[in-house]
Coordinates of C-alpha atoms and ligand atoms in Angstrom, one line a residue:
M1 CA -5.1 8.7 -40.5
L2 CA -5.8 7.2 -37.1
E3 CA -9.2 5.8 -38.3
G4 CA -9.5 2.1 -37.7
M5 CA -6.3 1.9 -35.7
P6 CA -6.8 -0.8 -33.1
V7 CA -6.3 -0.1 -29.4
A8 CA -2.5 -0.3 -28.8
P9 CA -1.3 -3.1 -26.4
A10 CA -0.3 -0.7 -23.5
R11 CA -3.7 1.0 -23.5
A12 CA -5.6 -2.3 -24.0
F13 CA -3.8 -3.7 -20.9
A14 CA -4.3 -0.5 -19.0
R15 CA -8.1 -0.7 -19.8
D16 CA -8.2 -4.3 -18.6
V17 CA -6.5 -3.5 -15.3
L18 CA -8.7 -0.5 -14.7
L19 CA -11.8 -2.5 -15.4
A20 CA -10.7 -5.3 -13.1
V21 CA -9.9 -2.7 -10.4
E22 CA -13.5 -1.3 -10.7
Q23 CA -15.4 -4.5 -11.2
R24 CA -13.5 -7.2 -9.4
A25 CA -11.8 -5.1 -6.7
A26 CA -8.4 -6.3 -8.1
Y27 CA -5.2 -4.6 -7.0
A28 CA -3.5 -2.7 -9.8
A29 CA 0.0 -3.4 -8.5
D30 CA -0.6 -7.1 -8.4
M31 CA -1.9 -7.1 -12.0
L32 CA 1.0 -5.0 -13.2
H33 CA 3.4 -7.6 -11.9
G34 CA 1.3 -10.6 -13.1
R35 CA 1.9 -13.0 -15.9
P36 CA -0.1 -11.2 -18.7
A37 CA 1.9 -8.0 -17.9
R38 CA 5.1 -9.9 -18.6
E39 CA 3.9 -10.6 -22.1
L40 CA 4.1 -6.8 -22.9
S41 CA 7.3 -5.2 -24.2
P42 CA 9.2 -3.3 -21.5
E43 CA 8.1 0.0 -23.1
D44 CA 4.5 -1.0 -23.3
L45 CA 4.6 -2.2 -19.7
R46 CA 6.1 1.1 -18.6
L47 CA 3.4 3.1 -20.4
A48 CA 0.6 0.8 -19.1
T49 CA 1.9 1.2 -15.5
E50 CA 2.1 5.0 -15.9
L51 CA -1.5 5.1 -17.3
V52 CA -3.0 2.8 -14.7
M53 CA -1.3 4.3 -11.7
G54 CA -1.7 7.9 -13.0
V55 CA -5.5 7.3 -13.5
L56 CA -5.9 5.8 -10.1
R57 CA -3.8 8.4 -8.3
W58 CA -5.4 11.4 -10.1
R59 CA -9.0 10.1 -10.4
G60 CA -10.4 12.9 -8.2
Q61 CA -8.9 15.5 -10.4
L62 CA -9.7 13.7 -13.7
D63 CA -13.4 13.3 -12.7
Y64 CA -13.6 16.9 -11.8
V65 CA -12.6 18.1 -15.2
L66 CA -14.5 15.3 -17.0
E67 CA -17.7 16.3 -15.1
R68 CA -17.2 19.9 -16.2
A69 CA -17.2 18.7 -19.8
A70 CA -19.8 16.0 -19.6
R71 CA -22.2 17.8 -17.1
R72 CA -22.8 14.4 -15.6
K73 CA -21.3 12.4 -12.7
V74 CA -18.5 10.1 -13.9
E75 CA -19.6 7.6 -11.3
A76 CA -23.0 7.3 -13.0
M77 CA -21.5 6.3 -16.4
A78 CA -21.0 2.8 -17.7
P79 CA -17.7 1.2 -16.5
L80 CA -16.1 1.2 -19.9
A81 CA -17.0 4.8 -20.5
R82 CA -15.5 5.8 -17.1
V83 CA -12.3 3.9 -17.9
A84 CA -12.0 5.3 -21.5
L85 CA -12.7 8.9 -20.3
R86 CA -10.2 8.7 -17.4
L87 CA -7.5 7.2 -19.6
G88 CA -8.1 10.0 -22.2
A89 CA -8.2 12.8 -19.6
Y90 CA -5.0 11.6 -17.9
Q91 CA -3.1 11.6 -21.1
L92 CA -4.5 15.0 -22.2
R93 CA -3.8 16.7 -18.9
F94 CA -0.8 14.9 -17.4
L95 CA 1.3 13.4 -20.3
T96 CA 3.1 15.8 -22.6
R97 CA 4.5 13.2 -24.9
V98 CA 1.2 11.7 -26.1
P99 CA -0.3 13.7 -29.0
A100 CA -3.9 14.8 -28.1
Q101 CA -5.3 13.3 -31.2
A102 CA -3.9 9.8 -30.5
A103 CA -5.1 10.0 -26.8
V104 CA -8.7 10.8 -27.9
H105 CA -8.7 8.3 -30.7
Q106 CA -7.5 5.4 -28.5
S107 CA -10.2 6.2 -25.8
V108 CA -12.9 6.3 -28.5
E109 CA -11.7 2.9 -29.8
I110 CA -11.9 1.5 -26.2
A111 CA -15.4 2.8 -25.8
K112 CA -16.6 1.7 -29.2
A113 CA -16.4 -1.9 -28.0
E114 CA -19.8 -1.3 -26.4
G115 CA -21.3 0.4 -29.4
P116 CA -20.7 3.4 -31.6
H117 CA -22.8 5.7 -29.4
L118 CA -20.4 5.2 -26.5
G119 CA -17.5 6.0 -28.8
G120 CA -19.3 9.2 -29.9
F121 CA -20.0 10.2 -26.3
V122 CA -16.3 9.7 -25.2
N123 CA -15.2 11.6 -28.3
A124 CA -17.5 14.6 -27.5
V125 CA -16.5 14.8 -23.8
L126 CA -12.7 14.5 -24.4
R127 CA -12.9 17.2 -27.2
H128 CA -14.6 19.5 -24.7
L129 CA -12.2 18.7 -21.9
P130 CA -11.1 22.0 -20.2
R131 CA -7.5 22.8 -21.0
E132 CA -7.0 25.5 -18.3
P133 CA -4.7 24.8 -15.3
L134 CA -6.6 23.3 -12.4
A135 CA -6.2 26.5 -10.3
A136 CA -8.1 28.5 -12.9
L137 CA -10.9 25.9 -13.0
L138 CA -11.2 25.8 -9.2
G139 CA -11.4 29.6 -8.9
A140 CA -15.1 29.5 -9.3
E141 CA -15.6 26.3 -7.1
A142 CA -17.6 27.2 -4.0
D143 CA -17.7 23.7 -2.5
L144 CA -14.6 23.3 -0.4
G145 CA -14.8 19.5 -0.2
R146 CA -15.0 19.2 -4.0
R147 CA -12.1 21.7 -4.3
R148 CA -9.9 19.6 -2.1
E149 CA -11.0 16.4 -3.7
A150 CA -10.0 17.8 -7.1
E151 CA -6.7 19.4 -5.9
F152 CA -5.4 16.5 -3.8
S153 CA -7.2 13.7 -5.6
H154 CA -8.4 11.9 -2.4
P155 CA -12.0 11.6 -1.1
A156 CA -12.9 14.7 0.9
W157 CA -13.9 12.7 4.0
L158 CA -10.4 11.2 4.1
L159 CA -8.6 14.5 3.8
E160 CA -10.9 16.0 6.5
R161 CA -10.3 13.1 8.9
W162 CA -6.5 13.4 8.5
S163 CA -6.7 17.2 9.0
R164 CA -8.6 16.6 12.2
N165 CA -6.4 13.7 13.5
F166 CA -3.0 15.2 12.5
S167 CA -3.1 18.7 11.0
P168 CA -4.2 20.3 7.8
Q169 CA -0.5 20.6 6.7
A170 CA 0.1 16.9 7.5
A171 CA -3.0 15.9 5.6
D172 CA -1.9 17.8 2.5
A173 CA 1.6 16.3 2.8
V174 CA 0.3 12.7 3.0
A175 CA -2.0 13.3 0.0
E176 CA 0.9 14.8 -2.0
Y177 CA 3.1 11.8 -1.2
D178 CA 0.3 9.4 -2.2
N179 CA 0.1 11.0 -5.6
Q180 CA 3.7 10.2 -6.5
P181 CA 5.3 6.8 -7.3
P182 CA 6.8 5.7 -3.9
P183 CA 10.4 4.8 -3.4
V184 CA 11.4 1.1 -3.9
A185 CA 13.4 -0.3 -1.0
I186 CA 15.1 -3.7 -0.7
R187 CA 16.3 -5.9 2.0
R188 CA 19.1 -8.4 1.4
A189 CA 18.2 -11.8 2.9
A190 CA 21.9 -12.2 4.0
A191 CA 21.7 -8.9 5.9
A192 CA 18.5 -9.9 7.6
V193 CA 19.8 -9.8 11.1
G194 CA 22.4 -7.8 13.0
T195 CA 22.9 -4.1 13.1
E196 CA 25.8 -4.1 10.7
G197 CA 23.3 -4.8 7.8
A198 CA 23.9 -3.7 4.3
A199 CA 26.4 -1.0 5.2
A200 CA 28.9 -3.6 6.3
L201 CA 28.4 -5.5 3.1
G202 CA 29.3 -2.4 1.1
P203 CA 27.3 -1.0 -1.7
A204 CA 27.3 -4.5 -3.3
P205 CA 25.8 -3.5 -6.6
V206 CA 22.9 -5.7 -7.7
E207 CA 23.5 -6.1 -11.5
G208 CA 22.1 -3.2 -13.5
V209 CA 20.5 -1.6 -10.4
E210 CA 21.8 1.6 -8.8
L211 CA 21.3 1.6 -5.0
A212 CA 21.4 4.2 -2.2
P213 CA 21.5 3.8 1.6
G214 CA 18.2 3.3 3.5
R215 CA 16.3 6.3 4.9
I216 CA 15.5 4.7 8.3
L217 CA 17.3 1.3 8.5
R218 CA 21.0 0.6 8.1
S219 CA 20.1 -2.8 6.6
A220 CA 17.9 -1.4 3.9
Q221 CA 18.8 0.0 0.5
R222 CA 16.8 2.2 -1.9
V223 CA 16.6 1.6 -5.6
V224 CA 17.7 4.8 -7.5
A225 CA 17.5 3.3 -11.0
G226 CA 16.9 -0.1 -12.6
D227 CA 14.4 -2.9 -11.9
V228 CA 15.5 -5.3 -9.1
T229 CA 12.8 -7.8 -10.0
K230 CA 14.7 -8.5 -13.2
T231 CA 17.9 -9.5 -11.4
A232 CA 19.2 -13.0 -10.6
A233 CA 19.6 -12.0 -7.0
Y234 CA 15.8 -11.3 -6.8
R235 CA 15.0 -14.6 -8.5
R236 CA 17.1 -16.6 -6.1
R237 CA 15.4 -14.7 -3.2
A238 CA 18.7 -13.2 -2.1
L239 CA 16.8 -9.9 -1.8
W240 CA 13.3 -8.8 -1.0
V241 CA 11.4 -5.7 -2.2
Q242 CA 9.8 -4.3 0.9
D243 CA 9.0 -0.8 2.1
E244 CA 11.4 0.4 4.8
A245 CA 8.7 0.9 7.5
S246 CA 7.5 -2.6 6.8
Q247 CA 11.1 -3.9 7.1
L248 CA 11.5 -2.1 10.5
I249 CA 8.3 -3.5 12.1
P250 CA 9.5 -7.0 13.2
W251 CA 12.7 -5.6 14.7
L252 CA 10.5 -4.3 17.5
L253 CA 9.9 -7.8 18.7
E254 CA 13.6 -8.3 19.4
P255 CA 13.4 -12.0 18.6
L256 CA 16.0 -14.3 20.2
P257 CA 17.5 -17.5 18.9
G258 CA 15.5 -20.6 19.9
E259 CA 12.2 -18.7 20.6
R260 CA 8.8 -19.9 19.7
I261 CA 7.3 -17.2 17.5
L262 CA 3.8 -16.9 15.9
D263 CA 3.3 -14.6 12.9
A264 CA -0.5 -14.5 13.1
C265 CA -1.3 -12.8 9.8
A266 CA 1.7 -13.8 7.8
A267 CA 1.3 -13.6 4.0
P268 CA 2.9 -12.6 1.8
G269 CA 5.7 -13.1 4.2
G270 CA 8.2 -10.2 4.3
K271 CA 8.1 -9.9 8.0
A272 CA 8.0 -13.7 8.6
A273 CA 11.1 -14.2 6.5
W274 CA 13.0 -11.7 8.6
L275 CA 11.7 -13.3 11.9
R276 CA 12.8 -16.7 10.6
A277 CA 16.3 -15.5 10.0
A278 CA 16.4 -13.5 13.2
A279 CA 15.5 -16.4 15.5
P280 CA 17.4 -19.4 14.3
G281 CA 16.9 -22.7 16.0
G282 CA 13.5 -21.8 17.2
L283 CA 10.0 -22.3 15.8
L284 CA 8.2 -19.8 13.5
V285 CA 4.5 -20.6 13.0
A286 CA 3.2 -18.6 10.0
L287 CA -0.6 -18.4 10.2
E288 CA -2.6 -17.2 7.3
R289 CA -6.3 -17.4 6.7
H290 CA -6.3 -17.8 2.9
E291 CA -4.9 -21.0 1.3
Y292 CA -3.8 -19.2 -1.9
R293 CA -1.8 -16.7 0.2
A294 CA -0.4 -19.5 2.4
R295 CA 1.1 -20.9 -0.7
L296 CA 3.3 -17.8 -1.0
L297 CA 4.5 -18.4 2.5
R298 CA 5.5 -22.0 1.8
R299 CA 7.5 -20.8 -1.2
R300 CA 9.0 -17.7 0.3
V301 CA 9.7 -18.6 4.0
P302 CA 11.3 -22.0 4.0
G303 CA 11.7 -23.3 7.5
A304 CA 8.5 -21.7 8.8
A305 CA 5.6 -24.0 9.9
V306 CA 2.8 -22.6 7.7
V307 CA -0.7 -23.1 9.1
V308 CA -3.9 -22.1 7.3
G309 CA -6.4 -20.8 9.8
D310 CA -8.2 -18.0 11.5
A311 CA -6.2 -15.9 14.0
G312 CA -9.6 -15.1 15.6
R313 CA -10.0 -18.7 16.6
L314 CA -6.4 -19.9 17.0
P315 CA -6.1 -23.5 15.8
L316 CA -2.8 -23.8 17.8
A317 CA -1.6 -24.5 21.3
G318 CA -0.4 -21.4 23.1
G319 CA 2.8 -20.7 25.0
F320 CA 4.5 -18.4 22.4
D321 CA 7.4 -16.3 23.5
A322 CA 6.6 -13.7 20.9
I323 CA 3.7 -12.9 18.5
L324 CA 3.5 -10.6 15.6
L325 CA -0.1 -9.5 14.7
D326 CA 0.3 -7.5 11.5
A327 CA -3.5 -7.2 11.2
P328 CA -5.7 -6.6 8.1
C329 CA -6.5 -2.9 8.0
T330 CA -7.8 -0.1 5.8
G331 CA -4.3 0.3 4.4
T332 CA -4.4 4.1 4.5
G333 CA -0.6 4.1 5.0
T334 CA 0.0 2.5 1.6
L335 CA -2.1 4.7 -0.8
A336 CA 1.0 5.7 -2.8
R337 CA 1.5 2.0 -3.6
N338 CA -2.2 1.0 -3.8
P339 CA -3.9 4.2 -5.1
E340 CA -7.2 2.5 -5.7
I341 CA -7.8 1.8 -2.0
R342 CA -8.7 5.5 -1.3
W343 CA -11.7 5.2 -3.7
R344 CA -12.9 2.0 -2.2
L345 CA -12.9 3.0 1.4
R346 CA -16.0 4.2 3.2
P347 CA -16.0 6.5 6.2
E348 CA -17.3 3.6 8.4
D349 CA -14.4 1.3 7.5
P350 CA -11.8 2.3 10.1
A351 CA -14.4 1.6 13.0
R352 CA -15.5 -1.6 11.3
L353 CA -12.0 -3.0 10.9
A354 CA -11.1 -1.9 14.5
Q355 CA -13.7 -4.4 15.8
L356 CA -12.0 -7.2 13.8
Q357 CA -8.5 -6.0 14.9
L358 CA -9.5 -6.0 18.5
A359 CA -10.9 -9.6 18.2
L360 CA -7.7 -10.8 16.6
L361 CA -5.6 -9.0 19.2
R362 CA -7.5 -10.5 22.1
S363 CA -7.4 -14.0 20.6
T364 CA -3.7 -14.0 19.8
A365 CA -2.7 -12.4 23.1
A366 CA -4.3 -15.4 24.8
A367 CA -1.6 -17.6 23.1
L368 CA 1.3 -15.8 24.9
R369 CA 3.3 -17.4 27.6
P370 CA 3.6 -15.3 30.8
R371 CA 6.0 -12.4 30.0
G372 CA 5.7 -13.2 26.3
R373 CA 5.6 -10.2 23.9
L374 CA 3.0 -9.3 21.3
L375 CA 3.6 -6.7 18.6
Y376 CA 0.5 -5.3 17.0
S377 CA 0.9 -3.4 13.7
V378 CA -1.2 -2.0 10.9
C379 CA -0.3 -0.2 7.7
S380 CA -3.1 2.2 8.5
I381 CA -2.8 5.8 9.8
E382 CA -6.3 5.9 11.4
P383 CA -6.2 6.1 15.2
E384 CA -9.3 3.9 15.5
E385 CA -7.1 1.0 14.1
G386 CA -4.0 1.9 16.0
E387 CA -4.0 3.5 19.5
D388 CA -7.8 2.9 20.0
V389 CA -7.5 -0.9 19.4
V390 CA -4.6 -1.2 21.8
A391 CA -6.3 0.9 24.5
A392 CA -9.4 -1.3 24.2
A393 CA -7.3 -4.5 24.4
L394 CA -5.5 -3.3 27.5
A395 CA -8.8 -2.3 29.1
A396 CA -10.4 -5.6 28.4
D397 CA -7.5 -7.8 29.5
P398 CA -5.7 -7.0 32.8
R399 CA -3.1 -9.6 32.1
L400 CA -1.7 -7.4 29.3
E401 CA 0.6 -4.4 29.7
R402 CA 2.1 -2.0 27.3
L403 CA 5.9 -2.0 26.7
P404 CA 7.1 1.3 25.1
A405 CA 8.1 0.6 21.5
A406 CA 10.0 3.9 21.9
T407 CA 12.5 2.2 24.3
V408 CA 13.2 -0.6 21.8
L409 CA 13.7 1.9 19.0
A410 CA 16.1 3.9 21.2
R411 CA 18.0 0.6 21.8
L412 CA 18.1 -0.1 18.0
A413 CA 19.3 3.5 17.3
H414 CA 22.0 3.1 20.0
A415 CA 23.1 -0.2 18.4
G416 CA 23.4 1.5 15.0
A417 CA 20.5 -0.3 13.3
L418 CA 18.7 3.0 12.5
T419 CA 19.8 5.9 10.3
V420 CA 17.4 8.3 12.1
A421 CA 16.8 9.3 15.7
A422 CA 14.3 6.9 17.4
T423 CA 12.1 9.9 18.3
A424 CA 11.5 10.5 14.6
L425 CA 9.6 7.2 14.5
T426 CA 7.3 7.5 17.5
A427 CA 4.2 9.1 19.0
G428 CA 4.2 8.6 22.7
D429 CA 5.1 5.0 23.5
D430 CA 4.2 3.6 20.0
L431 CA 5.6 3.6 16.5
R432 CA 3.7 6.0 14.3
L433 CA 4.9 6.9 10.8
L434 CA 2.9 9.0 8.4
P435 CA 3.3 8.2 4.7
G436 CA 6.2 10.1 3.2
A437 CA 7.3 11.7 6.4
L438 CA 10.6 9.7 6.1
G439 CA 10.0 8.4 2.6
T440 CA 8.2 5.3 3.8
D441 CA 4.6 3.9 4.0
G442 CA 2.5 4.9 7.0
F443 CA 2.5 2.4 9.9
F444 CA 1.4 2.1 13.5
A445 CA 2.9 -0.5 15.9
A446 CA 2.5 -1.1 19.7
L447 CA 4.3 -3.6 21.9
L448 CA 2.4 -5.5 24.6
R449 CA 3.4 -8.0 27.1
R450 CA 1.6 -10.6 29.1
R451 CA 2.2 -10.1 32.8
A452 CA 4.0 -12.9 34.7
Ligands
SAM1 C1 -1.4 -6.9 6.5 S1 -1.3 -8.5 5.7 C2 0.1 -9.2 6.5 C3 1.4 -8.8 5.8 C4 2.5 -9.7 6.3 N1 2.7 -9.7 7.7 C5 3.8 -9.4 5.6 O1 4.6 -8.6 6.2 O2 4.1 -9.8 4.5 C6 -2.6 -9.3 6.5 C7 -2.7 -10.8 6.2 O3 -3.6 -11.4 7.1 C8 -4.4 -12.3 6.5 N2 -5.6 -12.4 7.3 C9 -6.7 -11.7 7.4 N3 -7.6 -12.1 8.3 C10 -7.0 -13.1 9.0 C11 -7.3 -14.0 10.0 N4 -8.5 -13.8 10.7 N5 -6.5 -14.9 10.4 C12 -5.3 -15.1 9.8 N6 -4.9 -14.3 8.7 C13 -5.7 -13.4 8.3 C14 -4.7 -11.7 5.1 O4 -5.1 -12.6 4.2 C15 -3.3 -11.1 4.8 O5 -2.5 -12.0 4.1

């Protein structure tokens, strides 16, 4: 009955996104919010999102069961076979509402685009896919790394490094959080500044969206149900969708009206927009290396002076009162939002990025006025990109000193801006949040000052 049925729109789109993620290093979340996605019906987009994010999150487990059936490494297969098999295996093992026959048939149709033999191969593997629960399959698995990779669906080296750097329990908790859809938080543009925030505005329902209070910030709200991106308030930029930890970061700079502020790695602009509102009457320079990303800043952060350039060779005169360096990083704090990153990263990446981060930190710090503050932040949880970069910058430049971010957080808590104790957000002097510990992305931030 299914014979000859074409690939349905949701699965065809999921296939295209997964291929783009594999072959062009595209980001699934961007594609699922892009123009072609908007041409799908809401139901198809929901299914495509579930399939894409499910496959990317559970790839470690899917490949384990597929390799049992295929007796070959999934990584060694043709890209279209990999995508068709993972889509099929995800539906067969994780989705109860899709009939098995339909899931297999659709994957075969996807693979057949590259010839009947590939369709036959995908059909054979999916029909032999183990149906037992994972625990039963892993019973005979002697390789501990493979076991953990299958169970937690993260590369074994990443799980090992988190166990070492934090604890085995913390590593498991981070991986479990990464495998669920993360909460959606919003920030109202009107509640950008001041500790009264959203609470003082009341629950102020955004049409068709159910909201709950923020988990760490009084000015934040969480989406319980509904799609804020479909609302008029979102379209007229009265609210931003932004993870709560990311919302909190610029607060640590304690910007003052009239200050000259540099956001050195500014796009897409969530933190720049807050800084612009928090320091009226001053200057906000929003620097961004890539022109196509700078365009986002011009649209989203009116009033900022947008400059395209390299923060490693500042194309600007110095003398800034405050600088935010929200540096490019491995992004290991955001794997729930960007599940593909975990499969792209290599063990040498944290150290490689740390060199770039140190160069950016040293170059931007040189643009501070005496007693000016610099906030260094990354959405990575790797110490090489956090504490180690800051220690290296302090060792290399005696004009810099550390200011305890913990003291600023205590001040914010005292003023009522936080909904948790400041100590829940810190490790020593710095801000350190693990993904999911407080229902947010993982972040590191340290505050520095140039001596007088
Ligand atoms: C972590 S993101 C910043 C996020 C941003 N602060 C926000 O809150 O929306 C890092 C940004 O820095 C940009 N970037 C990377 N290297 C850069 C450099 N050398 N100079 C300036 N910008 C850079 C990237 O293109 C990216 O847009």
